[in-house]
Short mmCIF file of C-alpha atoms and ligand atoms in Angstrom, two decimals:
data_model
loop_
_atom_site.label_atom_id
_atom_site.label_comp_id
_atom_site.label_asym_id
_atom_site.label_seq_id
_atom_site.Cartn_x
_atom_site.Cartn_y
_atom_site.Cartn_z
CA MET A 1057 11.60 18.81 2.47
CA LYS A 1058 9.81 15.91 4.17
CA ARG A 1059 11.26 12.42 3.78
CA VAL A 1060 9.49 9.07 3.49
CA ILE A 1061 11.23 5.71 3.59
CA THR A 1062 9.44 3.07 1.60
CA VAL A 1063 10.13 -0.53 2.51
CA GLN A 1064 9.33 -3.10 -0.19
CA ASP A 1065 10.88 -5.13 -3.01
CA ILE A 1066 12.34 -3.99 -6.29
CA SER A 1067 11.09 -5.96 -9.27
CA CYS A 1068 13.41 -5.24 -12.22
CA VAL A 1069 10.53 -5.46 -14.68
CA GLY A 1070 6.90 -5.21 -13.61
CA LYS A 1071 5.44 -1.93 -12.52
CA CYS A 1072 4.86 -2.40 -8.80
CA SER A 1073 6.44 -1.81 -5.39
CA LEU A 1074 9.54 0.43 -5.44
CA SER A 1075 9.29 1.04 -9.20
CA VAL A 1076 6.07 2.95 -8.61
CA ALA A 1077 6.51 4.10 -4.99
CA LEU A 1078 9.66 6.15 -5.70
CA PRO A 1079 8.35 8.14 -8.71
CA VAL A 1080 4.91 8.69 -7.17
CA ILE A 1081 6.27 9.96 -3.83
CA SER A 1082 8.82 12.14 -5.66
CA ALA A 1083 6.11 13.61 -7.91
CA LEU A 1084 4.22 14.61 -4.76
CA GLY A 1085 7.19 16.75 -3.72
CA VAL A 1086 8.40 14.48 -0.93
CA GLU A 1087 11.87 12.92 -0.68
CA ALA A 1088 11.59 9.19 -1.37
CA ALA A 1089 14.14 7.03 0.42
CA ALA A 1090 14.10 3.29 -0.19
CA LEU A 1091 14.75 0.22 1.90
CA PRO A 1092 14.66 -2.54 -0.74
CA THR A 1093 13.65 -5.81 0.90
CA ALA A 1094 14.13 -8.17 -2.03
CA LEU A 1095 15.34 -8.18 -5.62
CA LEU A 1096 13.16 -9.93 -8.20
CA SER A 1097 13.65 -10.25 -11.96
CA THR A 1098 9.91 -9.73 -12.45
CA HIS A 1099 7.01 -9.59 -10.01
CA THR A 1100 5.37 -12.80 -8.88
CA ALA A 1101 2.47 -12.56 -11.34
CA PHE A 1102 4.93 -13.33 -14.17
CA ARG A 1103 5.30 -16.98 -15.21
CA GLU A 1104 8.92 -16.88 -14.07
CA PHE A 1105 10.86 -14.81 -11.55
CA THR A 1106 14.02 -14.83 -9.45
CA TYR A 1107 13.85 -13.84 -5.77
CA LYS A 1108 16.81 -12.68 -3.69
CA GLU A 1109 15.90 -11.60 -0.20
CA LEU A 1110 17.79 -8.61 1.24
CA THR A 1111 16.78 -9.06 4.89
CA GLN A 1112 20.46 -9.40 5.92
CA GLU A 1113 21.05 -5.82 4.75
CA ILE A 1114 18.39 -4.22 6.94
CA ASP A 1115 20.40 -4.14 10.16
CA PRO A 1116 23.68 -2.76 8.65
CA ILE A 1117 21.69 -0.12 6.76
CA SER A 1118 19.86 0.86 9.98
CA ARG A 1119 23.16 1.21 11.81
CA VAL A 1120 24.47 3.62 9.18
CA PHE A 1121 21.24 5.63 9.30
CA ARG A 1122 21.52 5.87 13.10
CA ARG A 1123 25.14 6.97 12.99
CA LEU A 1124 24.30 9.61 10.37
CA LYS A 1125 21.23 10.67 12.38
CA ILE A 1126 18.92 10.17 9.40
CA GLY A 1127 15.22 10.24 10.29
CA PHE A 1128 11.92 9.87 8.45
CA ASP A 1129 8.56 11.67 8.46
CA ALA A 1130 6.92 8.42 7.39
CA ILE A 1131 7.74 4.76 7.14
CA TYR A 1132 5.66 3.09 4.44
CA THR A 1133 5.82 -0.67 4.00
CA GLY A 1134 4.47 -2.70 1.07
CA TYR A 1135 5.17 -6.22 -0.21
CA LEU A 1136 7.29 -8.15 2.33
CA GLY A 1137 8.46 -11.57 1.24
CA SER A 1138 8.91 -13.50 4.47
CA ILE A 1139 8.23 -13.72 8.18
CA GLU A 1140 11.93 -13.10 9.01
CA GLN A 1141 11.67 -9.94 6.96
CA MET A 1142 8.67 -8.72 8.95
CA ASP A 1143 10.63 -9.41 12.17
CA ALA A 1144 13.57 -7.33 10.90
CA ILE A 1145 11.35 -4.47 9.73
CA GLU A 1146 9.52 -4.38 13.04
CA GLN A 1147 12.92 -3.73 14.64
CA PHE A 1148 13.64 -1.06 12.03
CA VAL A 1149 10.32 0.64 12.88
CA GLU A 1150 11.12 0.47 16.61
CA GLN A 1151 14.37 2.29 15.96
CA PHE A 1152 13.09 4.95 13.55
CA LYS A 1153 9.47 5.67 14.46
CA THR A 1154 9.20 8.75 16.67
CA ASP A 1155 5.96 10.45 17.78
CA GLU A 1156 6.17 12.51 14.59
CA THR A 1157 6.68 9.56 12.21
CA ALA A 1158 3.63 8.19 10.40
CA LEU A 1159 3.65 4.43 9.99
CA ILE A 1160 1.63 3.47 6.92
CA ILE A 1161 1.32 -0.23 6.17
CA ASP A 1162 -0.05 -1.77 3.01
CA PRO A 1163 -0.44 -5.41 4.13
CA VAL A 1164 0.24 -6.85 0.66
CA LEU A 1165 -0.94 -10.47 0.70
CA GLY A 1166 -3.22 -11.09 -2.25
CA ASP A 1167 -6.23 -10.07 -4.31
CA HIS A 1168 -9.52 -11.48 -5.65
CA GLY A 1169 -9.82 -13.86 -2.70
CA ARG A 1170 -6.40 -15.47 -3.25
CA LEU A 1171 -2.93 -15.08 -1.74
CA TYR A 1172 -0.02 -14.11 -3.99
CA LYS A 1173 2.43 -16.90 -4.90
CA GLY A 1174 4.68 -17.95 -2.02
CA PHE A 1175 2.46 -16.68 0.79
CA SER A 1176 0.99 -19.07 3.38
CA SER A 1177 -1.27 -18.92 6.42
CA ALA A 1178 1.89 -18.27 8.48
CA THR A 1179 2.60 -15.14 6.36
CA VAL A 1180 -0.97 -14.00 6.92
CA GLU A 1181 -0.76 -14.53 10.69
CA ARG A 1182 2.50 -12.60 10.87
CA MET A 1183 1.06 -9.73 8.82
CA ALA A 1184 -1.97 -9.55 11.12
CA LYS A 1185 0.50 -8.87 13.98
CA PHE A 1186 2.77 -6.66 11.89
CA ILE A 1187 0.02 -4.05 11.41
CA ASN A 1188 -0.16 -3.45 15.18
CA GLY A 1189 0.92 0.14 15.81
CA ALA A 1190 0.26 1.41 12.28
CA ASP A 1191 -1.20 4.88 11.91
CA LEU A 1192 -2.95 3.73 8.74
CA ILE A 1193 -3.38 0.41 6.93
CA VAL A 1194 -4.77 0.13 3.39
CA PRO A 1195 -5.74 -3.51 2.76
CA ASN A 1196 -8.08 -4.71 0.04
CA LEU A 1197 -10.94 -7.00 1.05
CA THR A 1198 -8.90 -10.15 0.32
CA GLU A 1199 -6.13 -9.04 2.65
CA ALA A 1200 -8.62 -7.97 5.32
CA ALA A 1201 -10.49 -11.30 5.18
CA PHE A 1202 -7.26 -13.32 5.40
CA MET A 1203 -5.93 -11.27 8.34
CA LEU A 1204 -9.24 -11.60 10.20
CA GLY A 1205 -9.53 -15.31 9.40
CA ILE A 1206 -12.94 -14.96 7.75
CA PRO A 1207 -14.07 -16.18 4.31
CA PHE A 1208 -13.64 -13.78 1.41
CA THR A 1209 -16.83 -12.66 -0.33
CA TYR A 1210 -17.88 -10.16 -3.02
CA ASP A 1211 -21.34 -10.15 -1.46
CA TYR A 1212 -21.24 -7.46 1.21
CA ASP A 1213 -23.08 -4.40 2.46
CA GLU A 1214 -22.10 -1.29 4.39
CA GLU A 1215 -22.62 -2.86 7.81
CA TYR A 1216 -20.32 -5.75 6.91
CA ILE A 1217 -17.59 -3.36 5.73
CA LYS A 1218 -17.89 -1.25 8.88
CA ASP A 1219 -17.59 -4.36 11.03
CA ILE A 1220 -14.44 -5.45 9.14
CA LEU A 1221 -12.90 -2.00 9.59
CA LYS A 1222 -13.52 -2.06 13.35
CA ARG A 1223 -12.04 -5.54 13.59
CA LEU A 1224 -8.95 -4.46 11.64
CA CYS A 1225 -8.42 -1.57 14.04
CA ALA A 1226 -8.85 -4.02 16.93
CA LEU A 1227 -5.66 -5.70 15.58
CA GLY A 1228 -3.85 -2.51 16.56
CA ALA A 1229 -4.01 -0.13 13.60
CA LYS A 1230 -5.27 3.38 14.45
CA ARG A 1231 -6.93 3.83 11.06
CA ALA A 1232 -7.91 1.47 8.27
CA ALA A 1233 -9.07 2.09 4.71
CA LEU A 1234 -10.51 -0.84 2.77
CA THR A 1235 -9.72 -0.40 -0.90
CA GLY A 1236 -11.61 -1.67 -3.94
CA ILE A 1237 -15.02 -1.36 -2.27
CA SER A 1238 -17.98 -1.30 -4.61
CA PHE A 1239 -21.68 -1.15 -3.65
CA GLU A 1240 -22.93 -0.33 -7.16
CA PRO A 1241 -21.74 -1.75 -10.49
CA LYS A 1242 -20.20 1.47 -11.86
CA LYS A 1243 -18.59 2.88 -8.71
CA ILE A 1244 -15.50 1.85 -6.76
CA GLY A 1245 -13.56 3.45 -3.94
CA PHE A 1246 -12.60 3.10 -0.31
CA TYR A 1247 -14.32 2.85 3.07
CA TYR A 1248 -12.36 4.36 5.93
CA TYR A 1249 -12.48 4.11 9.71
CA ASP A 1250 -10.55 6.33 12.09
CA SER A 1251 -10.58 4.60 15.50
CA VAL A 1252 -9.11 7.70 17.16
CA SER A 1253 -12.17 9.83 16.32
CA ASP A 1254 -14.48 6.79 15.94
CA GLU A 1255 -15.62 8.08 12.53
CA PHE A 1256 -16.39 6.34 9.25
CA SER A 1257 -16.14 7.94 5.82
CA SER A 1258 -16.05 6.74 2.24
CA TYR A 1259 -15.49 7.93 -1.30
CA PHE A 1260 -16.29 6.39 -4.66
CA ASN A 1261 -15.35 7.18 -8.23
CA GLU A 1262 -15.91 5.63 -11.65
CA LYS A 1263 -15.32 1.88 -11.96
CA LEU A 1264 -13.72 0.63 -15.17
CA MET A 1265 -13.59 -2.95 -16.36
CA GLY A 1266 -10.49 -5.08 -15.96
CA THR A 1267 -8.02 -5.83 -13.20
CA TYR A 1268 -4.72 -4.06 -13.12
CA LEU A 1269 -1.71 -5.23 -11.14
CA GLY A 1270 0.22 -2.63 -9.18
CA THR A 1271 -2.67 -0.26 -8.56
CA GLY A 1272 -2.59 -1.13 -4.85
CA ASP A 1273 1.02 0.07 -4.70
CA ILE A 1274 0.14 3.24 -6.58
CA PHE A 1275 -2.73 3.84 -4.15
CA ALA A 1276 -0.64 3.33 -1.01
CA SER A 1277 2.26 5.44 -2.37
CA THR A 1278 -0.12 8.30 -3.21
CA VAL A 1279 -1.76 8.18 0.22
CA THR A 1280 1.63 8.26 1.95
CA GLY A 1281 3.17 11.02 -0.16
CA SER A 1282 0.14 13.28 -0.11
CA TYR A 1283 -0.47 12.81 3.64
CA ILE A 1284 3.14 13.77 4.32
CA LYS A 1285 2.74 16.70 1.93
CA GLY A 1286 -0.01 18.02 4.22
CA LEU A 1287 -3.36 16.51 3.19
CA SER A 1288 -5.56 14.85 5.83
CA TYR A 1289 -5.72 11.06 5.70
CA PHE A 1290 -9.19 11.29 4.12
CA GLU A 1291 -8.09 13.80 1.45
CA ALA A 1292 -4.98 11.70 0.75
CA LEU A 1293 -7.15 8.60 0.30
CA LYS A 1294 -9.43 10.52 -2.10
CA LEU A 1295 -6.51 11.73 -4.18
CA ALA A 1296 -5.16 8.16 -4.28
CA THR A 1297 -8.53 6.92 -5.56
CA ASP A 1298 -8.66 9.58 -8.28
CA PHE A 1299 -5.03 9.02 -9.31
CA SER A 1300 -5.50 5.23 -9.47
CA LEU A 1301 -8.47 5.79 -11.80
CA GLU A 1302 -6.42 8.16 -13.97
CA CYS A 1303 -3.68 5.48 -14.22
CA ILE A 1304 -6.24 2.87 -15.30
CA LYS A 1305 -7.77 5.27 -17.85
CA LYS A 1306 -4.36 5.95 -19.42
CA THR A 1307 -3.68 2.20 -19.56
CA ALA A 1308 -7.05 1.44 -21.14
CA LEU A 1309 -6.37 4.05 -23.86
CA ASP A 1310 -2.96 2.62 -24.77
CA PRO A 1311 -3.07 -0.14 -27.39
CA ASP A 1312 0.49 -1.07 -26.39
CA ALA A 1313 -0.23 -1.17 -22.63
CA ARG A 1314 1.71 -3.82 -20.72
CA GLU A 1315 -0.48 -6.38 -19.03
CA TYR A 1316 1.89 -6.45 -16.05
CA GLY A 1317 1.25 -2.92 -14.76
CA VAL A 1318 -0.50 0.40 -15.35
CA ASN A 1319 0.64 3.47 -17.32
CA PHE A 1320 1.10 5.54 -14.15
CA GLU A 1321 3.84 7.49 -15.93
CA GLU A 1322 1.26 9.16 -18.20
CA ALA A 1323 -0.97 10.00 -15.23
CA LEU A 1324 1.75 11.70 -13.11
CA PRO A 1325 1.02 15.21 -14.51
CA MET A 1326 -2.51 15.00 -13.04
CA LEU A 1327 -1.07 14.02 -9.65
CA VAL A 1328 1.39 16.91 -9.69
CA ARG A 1329 -1.40 19.36 -10.62
CA ARG A 1330 -3.70 18.09 -7.87
CA ILE A 1331 -1.12 18.18 -5.08
CA ASN A 1332 -0.04 21.71 -6.00
CA LYS A 1333 -3.58 23.06 -6.39
O1 LIG B 1153 1.75 -5.22 -6.32
C1 LIG B 1153 2.03 -6.06 -5.27
C2 LIG B 1153 3.31 -6.82 -5.48
C3 LIG B 1153 4.50 -6.28 -5.06
N1 LIG B 1153 5.68 -6.92 -5.22
C4 LIG B 1153 5.72 -8.13 -5.81
C5 LIG B 1153 4.55 -8.73 -6.27
C6 LIG B 1153 3.31 -8.07 -6.10
C7 LIG B 1153 2.07 -8.68 -6.55
O2 LIG B 1153 2.02 -9.68 -7.18
O3 LIG B 1153 4.62 -9.92 -6.87
C8 LIG B 1153 7.02 -8.84 -5.98
#
């Protein structure tokens, strides 16, 4: 069985980061190992949260992994709370990334043109360097704009998106998929650039109203797990788009849905069916 290590925080309540990455990767039939980077009571979109950084643990954990000769088919990073943490994880990647290891980075920084609480221009600058060497990055337009140092806008066309994708790859990522791209009111999906083959592709599905926290983590986890399970990057990105929509549909149907995350649990059967088709 293939093994992914996912590197991000654990929020005790709030369906994001490790709380969704582990079940989604497991449902895809891939072993999900975790390197928890921080412990939060609740994610940062809650009115109140505690934050305990676990950066000090990364090196001792790596040493044990090395002694036990544990390796990974993919390293997938998500929300990282500080610059020191990105330094430590870069070292982790240096030690564990072989030619066969996929490095998938979700440069979690913000959404809707704004950074998440606690992030600064220094965090953004560090993330723009952190993505160097990634096999795939999956930023939204907010994260892309911040990393490129350009203003965020909802007013874009295909040429603009293609230019952004090329500039993201110029930061050192081999492939980039911009998520949440919408050229028509009722469609949303991703635009993808593979700098190795110099090819663009895109895929769109139904767009529903509302914004849902945690869907970016569900998307990135699905891409990682399904790529490692054997899909191409493009097919993995498509499945992630369809699964994210299914999660939103289930949430929209639930009168008791939590506003802090999506009902991905109810959508997992669809994911399992699709990956085993
Ligand atoms: O979903 C991204 C994310 C992950 N982890 C934490 C967050 C957020 C977004 O707000 O606060 C702790």
